[in-house]
Amino acid sequence: MSTIAFIGLGIMGSPMAQHLARAGHEVVGFNRTPEKAKPLIDAGGRAADSVAEAVRGADVVALMLPDSPDVTEVLTGDDGVLAHAAPGTLVIDFSTIRPDTAAELATNAAEQGLRMIDAPVSGGQAGAENAALSIMVGGADEDVDQARPLLDIVGKTVVHVGPSGAGQTVKAANQLIVAGNIALLAEALVFLDAHGADLPAAVEVLGGGLAGSAVLNQKAPKMLDGEFAPGFRIDLHHKDLGIVTAAAREAGVTTPVGALVAQLVAATRAAGDGGLDHSALYRTIARLSGREETS
Amino acid sequence: MSTIAFIGLGIMGSPMAQHLARAGHEVVGFNRTPEKAKPLIDAGGRAADSVAEAVRGADVVALMLPDSPDVTEVLTGDDGVLAHAAPGTLVIDFSTIRPDTAAELATNAAEQGLRMIDAPVSGGQAGAENAALSIMVGGADEDVDQARPLLDIVGKTVVHVGPSGAGQTVKAANQLIVAGNIALLAEALVFLDAHGADLPAAVEVLGGGLAGSAVLNQKAPKMLDGEFAPGFRIDLHHKDLGIVTAAAREAGVTTPVGALVAQLVAATRAAGDGGLDHSALYRTIARLSGREETS
Amino acid sequence: MSTIAFIGLGIMGSPMAQHLARAGHEVVGFNRTPEKAKPLIDAGGRAADSVAEAVRGADVVALMLPDSPDVTEVLTGDDGVLAHAAPGTLVIDFSTIRPDTAAELATNAAEQGLRMIDAPVSGGQAGAENAALSIMVGGADEDVDQARPLLDIVGKTVVHVGPSGAGQTVKAANQLIVAGNIALLAEALVFLDAHGADLPAAVEVLGGGLAGSAVLNQKAPKMLDGEFAPGFRIDLHHKDLGIVTAAAREAGVTTPVGALVAQLVAATRAAGDGGLDHSALYRTIARLSGREETS
Amino acid sequence: MSTIAFIGLGIMGSPMAQHLARAGHEVVGFNRTPEKAKPLIDAGGRAADSVAEAVRGADVVALMLPDSPDVTEVLTGDDGVLAHAAPGTLVIDFSTIRPDTAAELATNAAEQGLRMIDAPVSGGQAGAENAALSIMVGGADEDVDQARPLLDIVGKTVVHVGPSGAGQTVKAANQLIVAGNIALLAEALVFLDAHGADLPAAVEVLGGGLAGSAVLNQKAPKMLDGEFAPGFRIDLHHKDLGIVTAAAREAGVTTPVGALVAQLVAATRAAGDGGLDHSALYRTIARLSGREETS
C-alpha cells in the first residue's frame, strides 16, 4: 500500500482520490477550497492544510490541476512539492498541460531526486466516477511500471506512450480529434436539418457505417435535444487547443483542420457559450447557417 | 420473388447483384463492359445486352452507377429505364448522386407511372461483399416498405431517413464526416510522429476514449503502414464532396470545416494520389508538414 | 457608328448603355421591366419590346445580366439573340458568369455565324456611372479589336486576357481576391478594436505600407462607420464565389483560403445580410468574436 | 541633437542607425557581431563593446532585434538597458514583438524611471534604406512627441496608434493582412494559370480595380518570375503570425482566415522555403494544386 498525496480535488480529482482511498491506499488530499476534501474523508482519506503537509511522508504525489501554470506553481513554488517531498517520491501528474512544460518539470523533479510521469486522462467526469478513464502515460519505464497498479485503479485503458511529455502529446492529439469530430458532426446535422432529413434516423444510419464514432454516439443526442450542460466545457477545450496549437508550432507541423476548429471553439466561447459542453460547437455552426438549434 | 434488372455491375454492384440472385430472385444484369456480368451468371443470374432488354419484364430496377450524369442518362435516355420499364416498376438507386438530382429523377419516374427510391450505401467493397452495407433510404413509405426485403439482403443497417433525395442527403453528410474524421486523424498522427510518440500505443489509447471512431479503427493502421491501396478512392470522395458543397450551398448552410477538408481532398488528388484510398489524405498532411509518411 | 442592342438595363447596364448612346451610337435597349429604359431614351437611345426587336438591325449586341442561366436564356432561347441576330453580329457579354458557360456560348454563337466575347467588369455602380470600369476581355483578337472602341467608352482599364471565357476566369480571380481582402481587413479591424487600438490611426498607417489596398481604402471607412449600404451586394458576391469554387474544381486547383472566405460570405448571407455591401463580412467576423460592430 | 544608443545593427537596424547618424545625431551602435557596426562608423557613428557601454550617456536607446526574448534580454538582463541607462532615458523599440510583452516592458522601464515606446516598422529592407518606413507607434503622448523627430528621419508614415503595446498590435494586424493578401494572390494566380489565362495581362487588369493592392504590385512579379529571394523571409512572417495567433487568443477574437493563412505559412516553412521571401507562399499553393510554379 502507498501513501499518496493527492493535490487538486475538483470534479475529476475528487472521485479519483476516493477510488485510491477505497482501494486501501492512505490518501492525503489537498485542495485550495478545503471543503472539497469532504468526500475523500468519507472514503477513508485525510485532508491536509497545505501542499507541504500533504506531501510529508508520501511516497506518491498525484496532481489533478487545471492548467500548466497551476502545475508549475504547485511543483516548483516555495511551498511546493519539489521543496518538500522526500527523495525518490514518484509524482503522477494527471493534469492536461503543455508537453514541453511536462518534460521540463520532469527534469526539474529529477534534479531534486524525484521521479515524475505525466498521465493525462480522457473520459470526463463519468470516466472518473466509474474508474473508467483512458490514461496516456509518459515517463521512464520503471516509473510507469511502479505507477501502473495505481493507474489501473482509476483507469480502464492505461497505455505507456513514450518518455516524459509524451502522455501530454497524446492527450493534445486526443483533444484535436475530439473537437474536430464534434465540429464535423455539427456541420452534418445542420446540413441534414436544413434539408429536412429525419435527424434521429440519420444519426442511426450514420452510426452504423464509417461515420460512426464515440463523438457521434455521445454528442449527437445532446445536439438533437439542444441540451448542452457540461460534460467537458468549451472553456477547457479552448485551453487544450491552445496547447495543441503551440505544440504543433513547436514541432513544425501543420494542422489546418485543427487550426480552423480551434477558431470555431474560440467563436463558441466568444458567443458566451464557454461554460457549456463542447458539443455546443453545434450552436456556433447553426448560427453560421442562420439557424436556431434543433429543438 | 422479384424479377430484378440490375444496371451497373462494378466493384459494388456485382456482389450486390449476386447476393440478390443467391437469395432466389431472378436478376438480369447489364454492364457497359459485358464480361463484368460473369460472376452474376455464376451466381444464377442472367446478362442482358442493353438497358432496355434488362428492364423488360422486371418489377424492380436496381442501379449502381458512378455519378449523377450516369444515373440521369440510364434513366431518362432514349434507350433508358423510363422509356422501357413497365408502369408500376420500382426503381432502387444505390448510386451516390446529388440529392436534388435524386428528387428530380423520382418526379420524372412518377410522371411515367414508375416509383423510385434513393438508397445510397456506406461500407465499401467489403460491405458489399459481406452484405453488411449501411443503406440510407429516401422515398415514399410504401415504396420503401416494398423495397426493404431486398435492401435487407444486401445491407445490415437499413434506415428510412425521409422523402426522395433524403437518402442522398444523408449519404452526403456521411461523406462529410468521414473525410473530416480522416483528415483529423491524419493531423493527429503527423503531430504525434513529429513529437516522437509511440504511434501504435497512441492509436490504442486514443481508440479507447472520446477520440475513438470507425475511421480511427480502419484507417490508422493504413496510415501507420503507409499502405494506401483502395478501398474507397480519393477520386470518388472528391466527387462526393462536390455534392456536399453544392447541396450545402443550395440549402444556405455553412460548413467551414467540410469546405477546408474538401480542399485537402482536392490537393491529394492534385498530387496524383486520386487512385489511392481516401486514407491517403495522410500523405497530404504529411507533405504539408515537410514529412515523409511514417514507414 | 454602330447600332447596338443593349439587353439588361439594371444598375450597371443602364449607365453603360447611356454612355454608348451619348458617344453617338444608336443604342436600342431592352429590359424585362420596360420603365428601366427611360434614362437610356433620355440619353438618345430607343427601347425595344423584345430581345428579337432589339437585335433586329444591330451589328453589336451587348448583354449585362445577373447570372449564367439568364445569359444562356437570352442568347439561346427561342426568342433569343442567336435566333434573331444577323450573321456576323458581335456579341459583347458584360455579365459575370461561369467561364465554361461563356466558352460554350461563344461556340454556340460561332455555330450561328455570330462572334462573341466575354467582357465582365469591375468597379461597381460608381465605375459604370463614371465610365471608369476595369474590363477583363476574353475572345478572338479580331473580335476584341473591333469591340475595343466601344469598351473604351465605358471602361478605363481594358485588357485582353485570353480566348473566350478568359475574361470570366480573370473576373472570378478578381472576386476571389476582393472577398478575401475584405475578410482579412475585417479580421484585422476586429483584432485591433479588441485590443483598444485607435482604429482610424491604424487604418492610416496600414494603408501606407504593404497592407495597403483598394479594399482597405474603400471598405475600412464603411466598417468603421458601421455603414453597409451597397455597393456590391453580399448576395452577388456569394454567387460569384460559387463560380470560383466550380471553376477551381474543374481546373483541379486548390484554393483553401478562397474556400474558407466563401464560407464566411455564405454565413453573412445566412445571417440575413445578403442585401448589404460585401464589406458586411465585417459583421460576421465581429459576431464570431462576440462583438458588436464598431460604431 | 540626441545621443542615441542603437542596439541591433542587422539588415534593418544598420541603415536606420546610419540615417540617424547622418542627420547629425551622435549614434553609438552595438551588435553581437561587431563587424556589423562598420557601416555605422562610416556614416559618422561609433561602436560600443557592450549594451552597457552603448547606453552610458545616451538620452535615447533604440532597439531593432529579432524577437520578444531578445528584447526582453537586452532590456532586463543583468547587463541590460534598464540596469545601465540613466533615469529619464527614452527607449524606442523598433522590433516586432508580442504586444503584451511590449506593454510589460514599458511598465518595467517606468519602474526604473525610464520611458519606452514601441515603434515597429513596415516596409522592409528597401524601406529602411530609403528612410521610407511606415512606423506604428504605441506609447504616452509626450514620449511619442519627443521621439517623433527621430522617427521622421527613418520613416515616411509615422502614426501614433495608442498606448504602449498598441504599435505592436497594429504591426500584428499588418502582418495578418499582408500574409493573407499574399496567399489570396497566390491562389488567384494558380487558378488563372490552370485556366490558361494570360497572367501578366490578368495582373494588369486586376491591379486597376478593387483587387488592386501593394501586395499585388510588389509580389505578383515575383510569383510570375518564380523569383523568391528575400525581401521579408517566410521564417520571420511565421514568427509574426505566432504573435498574431497569441494576441488574438488573448483578446478573445476569432480570425479564421488568419489562422488558415498561418498554417499555409507554416507549411511553406516546413517545405524548406523558410529562407525565401514571403511571396513563396505561391510555391505552397502551387504544390497543393499539383503544379510547378510558373516559369
PDB file of C-alpha atoms in Angstrom, chain B residues 64-227:
ATOM      1  CA  MET B  64     -25.372   1.199 -59.005  1.00  0.00           C
ATOM      2  CA  LEU B  65     -23.639   3.816 -61.165  1.00  0.00           C
ATOM      3  CA  PRO B  66     -20.704   6.215 -60.644  1.00  0.00           C
ATOM      4  CA  ASP B  67     -22.252   9.688 -60.769  1.00  0.00           C
ATOM      5  CA  SER B  68     -25.315  11.883 -61.325  1.00  0.00           C
ATOM      6  CA  PRO B  69     -24.964  12.148 -65.129  1.00  0.00           C
ATOM      7  CA  ASP B  70     -24.730   8.347 -65.457  1.00  0.00           C
ATOM      8  CA  VAL B  71     -27.925   7.818 -63.491  1.00  0.00           C
ATOM      9  CA  THR B  72     -29.725  10.555 -65.408  1.00  0.00           C
ATOM     10  CA  GLU B  73     -28.661   9.047 -68.738  1.00  0.00           C
ATOM     11  CA  VAL B  74     -29.600   5.476 -67.818  1.00  0.00           C
ATOM     12  CA  LEU B  75     -32.978   6.600 -66.522  1.00  0.00           C
ATOM     13  CA  THR B  76     -34.056   9.288 -68.951  1.00  0.00           C
ATOM     14  CA  GLY B  77     -32.072   8.476 -72.124  1.00  0.00           C
ATOM     15  CA  ASP B  78     -33.870   7.298 -75.251  1.00  0.00           C
ATOM     16  CA  ASP B  79     -32.874   3.727 -74.512  1.00  0.00           C
ATOM     17  CA  GLY B  80     -33.291   4.198 -70.796  1.00  0.00           C
ATOM     18  CA  VAL B  81     -35.273   2.794 -67.937  1.00  0.00           C
ATOM     19  CA  LEU B  82     -38.174   5.263 -68.033  1.00  0.00           C
ATOM     20  CA  ALA B  83     -38.736   4.568 -71.730  1.00  0.00           C
ATOM     21  CA  HIS B  84     -38.820   0.799 -71.344  1.00  0.00           C
ATOM     22  CA  ALA B  85     -39.903  -0.182 -67.838  1.00  0.00           C
ATOM     23  CA  ALA B  86     -43.481  -1.229 -67.213  1.00  0.00           C
ATOM     24  CA  PRO B  87     -45.756   1.093 -65.241  1.00  0.00           C
ATOM     25  CA  GLY B  88     -45.541   0.380 -61.543  1.00  0.00           C
ATOM     26  CA  THR B  89     -41.909  -0.748 -61.656  1.00  0.00           C
ATOM     27  CA  LEU B  90     -39.927   0.118 -58.529  1.00  0.00           C
ATOM     28  CA  VAL B  91     -36.554   1.745 -59.194  1.00  0.00           C
ATOM     29  CA  ILE B  92     -33.956   1.447 -56.401  1.00  0.00           C
ATOM     30  CA  ASP B  93     -30.983   3.731 -56.983  1.00  0.00           C
ATOM     31  CA  PHE B  94     -27.995   2.603 -54.912  1.00  0.00           C
ATOM     32  CA  SER B  95     -25.693   5.170 -56.569  1.00  0.00           C
ATOM     33  CA  THR B  96     -24.339   8.195 -54.713  1.00  0.00           C
ATOM     34  CA  ILE B  97     -25.617  11.228 -56.593  1.00  0.00           C
ATOM     35  CA  ARG B  98     -26.805  14.775 -55.924  1.00  0.00           C
ATOM     36  CA  PRO B  99     -29.869  14.959 -53.650  1.00  0.00           C
ATOM     37  CA  ASP B 100     -31.601  17.404 -55.977  1.00  0.00           C
ATOM     38  CA  THR B 101     -30.976  15.147 -58.966  1.00  0.00           C
ATOM     39  CA  ALA B 102     -32.367  12.203 -56.999  1.00  0.00           C
ATOM     40  CA  ALA B 103     -35.530  14.122 -56.157  1.00  0.00           C
ATOM     41  CA  GLU B 104     -35.975  15.315 -59.753  1.00  0.00           C
ATOM     42  CA  LEU B 105     -35.490  11.850 -61.169  1.00  0.00           C
ATOM     43  CA  ALA B 106     -38.060  10.460 -58.735  1.00  0.00           C
ATOM     44  CA  THR B 107     -40.509  13.056 -60.051  1.00  0.00           C
ATOM     45  CA  ASN B 108     -39.651  12.100 -63.649  1.00  0.00           C
ATOM     46  CA  ALA B 109     -40.205   8.450 -62.774  1.00  0.00           C
ATOM     47  CA  ALA B 110     -43.581   9.218 -61.189  1.00  0.00           C
ATOM     48  CA  GLU B 111     -44.645  11.071 -64.325  1.00  0.00           C
ATOM     49  CA  GLN B 112     -44.018   7.839 -66.230  1.00  0.00           C
ATOM     50  CA  GLY B 113     -46.005   5.817 -63.707  1.00  0.00           C
ATOM     51  CA  LEU B 114     -42.899   4.390 -62.056  1.00  0.00           C
ATOM     52  CA  ARG B 115     -41.828   4.617 -58.426  1.00  0.00           C
ATOM     53  CA  MET B 116     -38.285   5.402 -57.361  1.00  0.00           C
ATOM     54  CA  ILE B 117     -36.305   5.443 -54.114  1.00  0.00           C
ATOM     55  CA  ASP B 118     -32.728   6.523 -53.444  1.00  0.00           C
ATOM     56  CA  ALA B 119     -30.704   4.052 -51.410  1.00  0.00           C
ATOM     57  CA  PRO B 120     -27.026   5.021 -51.351  1.00  0.00           C
ATOM     58  CA  VAL B 121     -24.806   2.754 -49.311  1.00  0.00           C
ATOM     59  CA  SER B 122     -21.866   3.001 -46.948  1.00  0.00           C
ATOM     60  CA  GLY B 123     -19.408   0.254 -46.141  1.00  0.00           C
ATOM     61  CA  GLY B 124     -17.335  -0.103 -49.277  1.00  0.00           C
ATOM     62  CA  GLN B 125     -16.329  -3.193 -51.220  1.00  0.00           C
ATOM     63  CA  ALA B 126     -16.097  -5.284 -48.060  1.00  0.00           C
ATOM     64  CA  GLY B 127     -19.580  -4.193 -47.024  1.00  0.00           C
ATOM     65  CA  ALA B 128     -20.958  -5.091 -50.437  1.00  0.00           C
ATOM     66  CA  GLU B 129     -19.254  -8.492 -50.459  1.00  0.00           C
ATOM     67  CA  ASN B 130     -20.348  -9.312 -46.913  1.00  0.00           C
ATOM     68  CA  ALA B 131     -23.877  -7.962 -47.381  1.00  0.00           C
ATOM     69  CA  ALA B 132     -23.130  -5.652 -44.458  1.00  0.00           C
ATOM     70  CA  LEU B 133     -23.830  -2.263 -46.013  1.00  0.00           C
ATOM     71  CA  SER B 134     -25.445   0.672 -44.252  1.00  0.00           C
ATOM     72  CA  ILE B 135     -28.229   1.904 -46.526  1.00  0.00           C
ATOM     73  CA  MET B 136     -29.716   5.403 -46.322  1.00  0.00           C
ATOM     74  CA  VAL B 137     -33.140   5.259 -47.888  1.00  0.00           C
ATOM     75  CA  GLY B 138     -35.206   8.152 -49.253  1.00  0.00           C
ATOM     76  CA  GLY B 139     -38.671   7.763 -50.737  1.00  0.00           C
ATOM     77  CA  ALA B 140     -42.350   7.191 -50.067  1.00  0.00           C
ATOM     78  CA  ASP B 141     -43.261   4.885 -47.193  1.00  0.00           C
ATOM     79  CA  GLU B 142     -44.972   2.261 -49.324  1.00  0.00           C
ATOM     80  CA  ASP B 143     -42.106   2.125 -51.822  1.00  0.00           C
ATOM     81  CA  VAL B 144     -39.522   1.780 -49.080  1.00  0.00           C
ATOM     82  CA  ASP B 145     -41.627  -0.904 -47.410  1.00  0.00           C
ATOM     83  CA  GLN B 146     -41.752  -2.849 -50.648  1.00  0.00           C
ATOM     84  CA  ALA B 147     -38.026  -2.497 -51.205  1.00  0.00           C
ATOM     85  CA  ARG B 148     -36.998  -3.381 -47.670  1.00  0.00           C
ATOM     86  CA  PRO B 149     -36.783  -7.187 -48.089  1.00  0.00           C
ATOM     87  CA  LEU B 150     -34.386  -6.644 -50.977  1.00  0.00           C
ATOM     88  CA  LEU B 151     -32.416  -3.994 -49.099  1.00  0.00           C
ATOM     89  CA  ASP B 152     -32.094  -6.334 -46.128  1.00  0.00           C
ATOM     90  CA  ILE B 153     -30.426  -8.902 -48.414  1.00  0.00           C
ATOM     91  CA  VAL B 154     -27.541  -6.558 -49.232  1.00  0.00           C
ATOM     92  CA  GLY B 155     -27.427  -4.370 -46.105  1.00  0.00           C
ATOM     93  CA  LYS B 156     -27.092  -4.691 -42.347  1.00  0.00           C
ATOM     94  CA  THR B 157     -28.318  -1.243 -41.242  1.00  0.00           C
ATOM     95  CA  VAL B 158     -31.220  -0.091 -43.407  1.00  0.00           C
ATOM     96  CA  VAL B 159     -32.854   3.150 -42.322  1.00  0.00           C
ATOM     97  CA  HIS B 160     -35.592   5.179 -43.977  1.00  0.00           C
ATOM     98  CA  VAL B 161     -34.458   8.768 -43.485  1.00  0.00           C
ATOM     99  CA  GLY B 162     -37.060  10.834 -45.404  1.00  0.00           C
ATOM    100  CA  PRO B 163     -38.621  11.515 -48.809  1.00  0.00           C
ATOM    101  CA  SER B 164     -36.936  11.161 -52.195  1.00  0.00           C
ATOM    102  CA  GLY B 165     -33.465  12.659 -52.094  1.00  0.00           C
ATOM    103  CA  ALA B 166     -33.127  12.299 -48.320  1.00  0.00           C
ATOM    104  CA  GLY B 167     -31.065   9.141 -48.684  1.00  0.00           C
ATOM    105  CA  GLN B 168     -28.611  11.079 -50.817  1.00  0.00           C
ATOM    106  CA  THR B 169     -28.593  13.927 -48.317  1.00  0.00           C
ATOM    107  CA  VAL B 170     -27.648  11.588 -45.501  1.00  0.00           C
ATOM    108  CA  LYS B 171     -25.027   9.953 -47.680  1.00  0.00           C
ATOM    109  CA  ALA B 172     -23.579  13.399 -48.352  1.00  0.00           C
ATOM    110  CA  ALA B 173     -23.451  14.040 -44.596  1.00  0.00           C
ATOM    111  CA  ASN B 174     -21.765  10.666 -44.176  1.00  0.00           C
ATOM    112  CA  GLN B 175     -19.070  11.581 -46.684  1.00  0.00           C
ATOM    113  CA  LEU B 176     -18.545  14.940 -44.997  1.00  0.00           C
ATOM    114  CA  ILE B 177     -17.985  13.323 -41.605  1.00  0.00           C
ATOM    115  CA  VAL B 178     -15.806  10.518 -42.950  1.00  0.00           C
ATOM    116  CA  ALA B 179     -13.470  12.788 -44.929  1.00  0.00           C
ATOM    117  CA  GLY B 180     -13.179  15.130 -41.975  1.00  0.00           C
ATOM    118  CA  ASN B 181     -12.501  12.381 -39.477  1.00  0.00           C
ATOM    119  CA  ILE B 182      -9.782  11.029 -41.778  1.00  0.00           C
ATOM    120  CA  ALA B 183      -8.161  14.465 -42.078  1.00  0.00           C
ATOM    121  CA  LEU B 184      -8.188  14.964 -38.312  1.00  0.00           C
ATOM    122  CA  LEU B 185      -6.724  11.528 -37.686  1.00  0.00           C
ATOM    123  CA  ALA B 186      -4.000  12.305 -40.216  1.00  0.00           C
ATOM    124  CA  GLU B 187      -3.198  15.604 -38.498  1.00  0.00           C
ATOM    125  CA  ALA B 188      -3.103  13.897 -35.114  1.00  0.00           C
ATOM    126  CA  LEU B 189      -0.749  11.152 -36.310  1.00  0.00           C
ATOM    127  CA  VAL B 190       1.612  13.571 -38.053  1.00  0.00           C
ATOM    128  CA  PHE B 191       1.590  15.691 -34.895  1.00  0.00           C
ATOM    129  CA  LEU B 192       2.358  12.658 -32.727  1.00  0.00           C
ATOM    130  CA  ASP B 193       5.036  11.367 -35.073  1.00  0.00           C
ATOM    131  CA  ALA B 194       6.774  14.746 -35.072  1.00  0.00           C
ATOM    132  CA  HIS B 195       6.793  14.641 -31.273  1.00  0.00           C
ATOM    133  CA  GLY B 196       8.296  11.162 -31.261  1.00  0.00           C
ATOM    134  CA  ALA B 197       5.357   9.437 -29.582  1.00  0.00           C
ATOM    135  CA  ASP B 198       4.881   5.672 -29.839  1.00  0.00           C
ATOM    136  CA  LEU B 199       2.252   5.682 -32.606  1.00  0.00           C
ATOM    137  CA  PRO B 200       0.671   2.237 -32.187  1.00  0.00           C
ATOM    138  CA  ALA B 201       0.396   2.837 -28.452  1.00  0.00           C
ATOM    139  CA  ALA B 202      -1.119   6.255 -29.096  1.00  0.00           C
ATOM    140  CA  VAL B 203      -3.679   4.806 -31.507  1.00  0.00           C
ATOM    141  CA  GLU B 204      -4.627   2.207 -28.908  1.00  0.00           C
ATOM    142  CA  VAL B 205      -5.257   4.703 -26.130  1.00  0.00           C
ATOM    143  CA  LEU B 206      -6.991   7.208 -28.454  1.00  0.00           C
ATOM    144  CA  GLY B 207      -9.332   4.443 -29.601  1.00  0.00           C
ATOM    145  CA  GLY B 208     -10.413   3.766 -26.032  1.00  0.00           C
ATOM    146  CA  GLY B 209     -11.769   7.268 -25.376  1.00  0.00           C
ATOM    147  CA  LEU B 210     -13.846  10.010 -26.940  1.00  0.00           C
ATOM    148  CA  ALA B 211     -11.480  10.151 -29.935  1.00  0.00           C
ATOM    149  CA  GLY B 212     -12.470   6.605 -30.905  1.00  0.00           C
ATOM    150  CA  SER B 213     -14.165   6.087 -34.274  1.00  0.00           C
ATOM    151  CA  ALA B 214     -14.642   3.687 -37.142  1.00  0.00           C
ATOM    152  CA  VAL B 215     -12.220   5.848 -39.102  1.00  0.00           C
ATOM    153  CA  LEU B 216      -9.573   5.503 -36.402  1.00  0.00           C
ATOM    154  CA  ASN B 217     -10.036   1.737 -36.262  1.00  0.00           C
ATOM    155  CA  GLN B 218      -9.950   1.196 -40.030  1.00  0.00           C
ATOM    156  CA  LYS B 219      -7.677   3.955 -41.301  1.00  0.00           C
ATOM    157  CA  ALA B 220      -4.985   4.436 -38.620  1.00  0.00           C
ATOM    158  CA  PRO B 221      -3.352   1.072 -39.468  1.00  0.00           C
ATOM    159  CA  LYS B 222      -3.186   2.072 -43.147  1.00  0.00           C
ATOM    160  CA  MET B 223      -1.597   5.403 -42.243  1.00  0.00           C
ATOM    161  CA  LEU B 224       0.934   3.776 -39.897  1.00  0.00           C
ATOM    162  CA  ASP B 225       1.862   1.192 -42.535  1.00  0.00           C
ATOM    163  CA  GLY B 226       1.928   3.693 -45.413  1.00  0.00           C
ATOM    164  CA  GLU B 227      -0.390   1.270 -47.233  1.00  0.00           C
TER     165      GLU B 227
END
